[in-house]
Short mmCIF file of C-alpha atoms in Angstrom, two decimals:
data_model
loop_
_atom_site.label_atom_id
_atom_site.label_comp_id
_atom_site.label_asym_id
_atom_site.label_seq_id
_atom_site.Cartn_x
_atom_site.Cartn_y
_atom_site.Cartn_z
CA MET A 6 -131.70 -101.08 -12.94
CA THR A 7 -132.85 -102.79 -9.76
CA GLY A 8 -132.08 -106.34 -8.74
CA PRO A 9 -134.49 -109.16 -8.04
CA GLU A 10 -136.84 -109.02 -5.07
CA ILE A 11 -135.55 -110.79 -2.02
CA HIS A 12 -137.11 -114.20 -1.49
CA PRO A 13 -139.78 -113.98 1.26
CA SER A 14 -138.21 -116.82 3.28
CA LEU A 15 -135.12 -114.65 3.84
CA GLU A 16 -136.94 -111.95 5.81
CA PRO A 17 -135.20 -112.94 9.10
CA LEU A 18 -131.79 -112.45 7.42
CA THR A 19 -132.29 -109.19 5.51
CA HIS A 20 -130.39 -107.23 8.19
CA LEU A 21 -127.20 -108.94 6.96
CA LEU A 22 -127.49 -107.77 3.34
CA GLY A 23 -124.68 -105.56 2.10
CA THR A 24 -120.94 -105.23 2.48
CA TRP A 25 -119.32 -104.82 5.88
CA GLU A 26 -115.70 -103.93 6.65
CA GLY A 27 -113.54 -103.27 9.69
CA PRO A 28 -110.78 -104.38 12.04
CA GLY A 29 -110.41 -107.75 13.67
CA GLU A 30 -108.23 -109.59 16.15
CA GLY A 31 -107.28 -113.23 16.14
CA SER A 32 -105.76 -115.52 18.72
CA TYR A 33 -105.46 -119.24 19.35
CA PRO A 34 -103.37 -121.27 21.81
CA THR A 35 -101.13 -122.62 19.02
CA ILE A 36 -100.32 -119.31 17.25
CA ASP A 37 -99.29 -115.71 17.95
CA SER A 38 -102.11 -113.17 18.20
CA PHE A 39 -102.69 -111.09 15.07
CA ALA A 40 -104.67 -108.18 13.64
CA TYR A 41 -106.55 -108.13 10.36
CA VAL A 42 -109.07 -106.18 8.32
CA GLU A 43 -112.18 -108.11 7.29
CA ARG A 44 -114.70 -107.60 4.52
CA LEU A 45 -117.95 -109.58 4.44
CA THR A 46 -120.56 -109.41 1.72
CA PHE A 47 -124.05 -110.89 1.93
CA SER A 48 -126.02 -110.73 -1.30
CA HIS A 49 -128.97 -112.44 -2.97
CA VAL A 50 -130.27 -113.34 -6.42
CA GLY A 51 -133.97 -113.70 -5.58
CA LYS A 52 -133.67 -117.35 -4.54
CA PRO A 53 -134.16 -118.65 -0.95
CA PHE A 54 -130.52 -118.17 0.16
CA LEU A 55 -127.96 -115.45 0.79
CA SER A 56 -124.52 -115.68 -0.80
CA TYR A 57 -121.63 -115.05 1.58
CA ALA A 58 -118.10 -113.93 0.69
CA GLN A 59 -115.37 -113.10 3.19
CA ARG A 60 -111.78 -111.99 2.88
CA THR A 61 -109.20 -110.63 5.26
CA TRP A 62 -105.91 -108.84 4.83
CA ASP A 63 -103.00 -107.55 6.92
CA PRO A 64 -103.78 -103.98 8.05
CA ALA A 65 -100.16 -102.82 7.62
CA THR A 66 -99.15 -104.47 4.34
CA ARG A 67 -102.59 -105.23 2.81
CA ALA A 68 -101.29 -108.74 2.07
CA PRO A 69 -104.16 -111.25 1.80
CA MET A 70 -104.66 -113.46 4.85
CA HIS A 71 -107.82 -115.57 4.44
CA ALA A 72 -110.92 -115.97 2.29
CA GLU A 73 -114.03 -118.10 2.35
CA THR A 74 -117.37 -118.31 0.63
CA GLY A 75 -120.72 -119.89 1.26
CA TYR A 76 -124.48 -119.71 1.56
CA LEU A 77 -126.94 -118.94 4.35
CA ARG A 78 -130.63 -119.84 4.34
CA VAL A 79 -133.62 -120.06 6.61
CA ALA A 80 -134.59 -123.64 7.45
CA GLY A 81 -138.35 -124.02 7.65
CA GLU A 82 -140.73 -121.27 8.67
CA PRO A 83 -139.32 -117.77 9.22
CA ALA A 84 -141.01 -117.41 12.63
CA GLY A 85 -138.49 -118.63 15.24
CA ALA A 86 -136.18 -119.11 12.30
CA GLY A 87 -133.65 -121.86 12.23
CA VAL A 88 -130.81 -121.17 9.83
CA GLU A 89 -128.31 -123.25 7.90
CA MET A 90 -124.95 -122.10 6.56
CA VAL A 91 -122.42 -123.81 4.32
CA VAL A 92 -118.86 -122.42 4.21
CA ALA A 93 -115.94 -123.49 2.00
CA GLN A 94 -112.36 -122.43 2.73
CA PRO A 95 -109.37 -122.67 0.37
CA THR A 96 -107.47 -124.43 3.19
CA GLY A 97 -109.54 -127.59 2.57
CA VAL A 98 -112.06 -127.04 5.37
CA THR A 99 -115.81 -127.05 4.82
CA GLU A 100 -118.45 -126.30 7.43
CA VAL A 101 -122.13 -127.15 7.61
CA LEU A 102 -123.54 -125.03 10.43
CA LEU A 103 -126.99 -124.97 12.05
CA GLY A 104 -128.40 -122.26 14.26
CA THR A 105 -130.92 -119.56 14.94
CA VAL A 106 -131.58 -115.93 14.16
CA ALA A 107 -133.23 -113.64 16.72
CA ASP A 108 -132.98 -109.95 17.60
CA GLY A 109 -130.33 -109.30 14.91
CA VAL A 110 -128.08 -112.17 16.04
CA VAL A 111 -127.31 -115.21 13.91
CA ALA A 112 -125.81 -117.93 16.14
CA LEU A 113 -124.40 -120.99 14.38
CA ARG A 114 -122.72 -124.20 15.47
CA SER A 115 -121.06 -126.76 13.22
CA HIS A 116 -123.12 -129.81 12.35
CA VAL A 117 -120.41 -131.29 10.13
CA VAL A 118 -116.83 -130.19 9.44
CA GLY A 119 -115.32 -131.68 6.28
CA LEU A 120 -111.59 -131.83 5.65
CA THR A 121 -109.48 -132.57 2.60
CA PRO A 122 -106.53 -134.94 3.21
CA THR A 123 -104.12 -131.97 3.52
CA ALA A 124 -106.30 -129.70 5.72
CA LYS A 125 -105.43 -129.03 9.35
CA SER A 126 -107.65 -130.88 11.78
CA VAL A 127 -110.74 -128.81 12.66
CA THR A 128 -113.44 -130.63 14.62
CA ALA A 129 -115.94 -127.89 15.57
CA VAL A 130 -116.77 -124.27 14.77
CA GLU A 131 -119.13 -121.72 16.29
CA ARG A 132 -119.97 -118.46 14.52
CA GLU A 133 -121.96 -115.46 15.67
CA LEU A 134 -123.04 -112.52 13.53
CA ALA A 135 -124.59 -109.73 15.63
CA VAL A 136 -126.01 -106.72 13.80
CA ASP A 137 -126.78 -103.47 15.59
CA GLY A 138 -127.77 -100.77 13.11
CA ASP A 139 -124.81 -100.26 10.76
CA GLY A 140 -122.47 -102.32 12.97
CA LEU A 141 -121.74 -106.04 12.73
CA VAL A 142 -119.77 -107.96 15.36
CA VAL A 143 -118.41 -111.28 14.11
CA ARG A 144 -117.18 -113.94 16.53
CA LEU A 145 -115.68 -117.31 15.69
CA ALA A 146 -114.66 -120.09 18.06
CA MET A 147 -112.93 -123.24 16.87
CA ALA A 148 -111.78 -126.66 18.03
CA ALA A 149 -108.71 -127.57 15.99
CA VAL A 150 -105.30 -129.27 16.07
CA GLY A 151 -106.01 -130.94 19.41
CA VAL A 152 -107.36 -127.80 21.15
CA GLU A 153 -110.93 -127.87 22.49
CA LEU A 154 -113.47 -125.26 21.34
CA THR A 155 -112.06 -121.82 22.16
CA HIS A 156 -112.21 -118.22 20.94
CA HIS A 157 -110.34 -117.57 17.70
CA LEU A 158 -111.60 -114.41 15.92
CA LEU A 159 -113.44 -111.19 16.73
CA SER A 160 -114.12 -108.38 14.28
CA ARG A 161 -116.14 -105.17 14.49
CA LEU A 162 -117.39 -104.17 11.07
CA ARG A 163 -119.33 -101.23 9.65
CA ARG A 164 -121.72 -101.37 6.72
CA VAL A 165 -119.95 -99.83 3.72
CA ASP A 166 -122.50 -100.76 1.05
CA PRO A 167 -126.14 -101.53 1.90
CA THR A 168 -126.71 -103.47 -1.36
#
């Protein structure tokens, strides 16, 4: 059985479809540096958005570290595509990001960051998803807990399921 056809508006994002996995490194001025394994999945149901699911775990113990979920869509015409992404984290942080997609790179910057009353203060996020063949480099910068926007995460993933 085959799935639904991808919505035509998503053509600029089809290079993201599938499951990606690989090692990552994290750092931030307020914490010790750390390693992780990341798995990202981009899928679709035939509607004009991609579903996004992410999880990370400790490479030595396989203990879970982080997870988030969201949606990515093309805003307006595919040519010169602007993109929008919504991300929800179990830590009480939500992100509404705006950006572009060109030459296999999705570059996003937070438009709004929402926080629950118990979430740590996050004021800005930048994300970059750069696909080159079966490789995906993921970068995340963050302004949080009184620190200005700075590098936080970098992972180098390989496509493990082209879905």
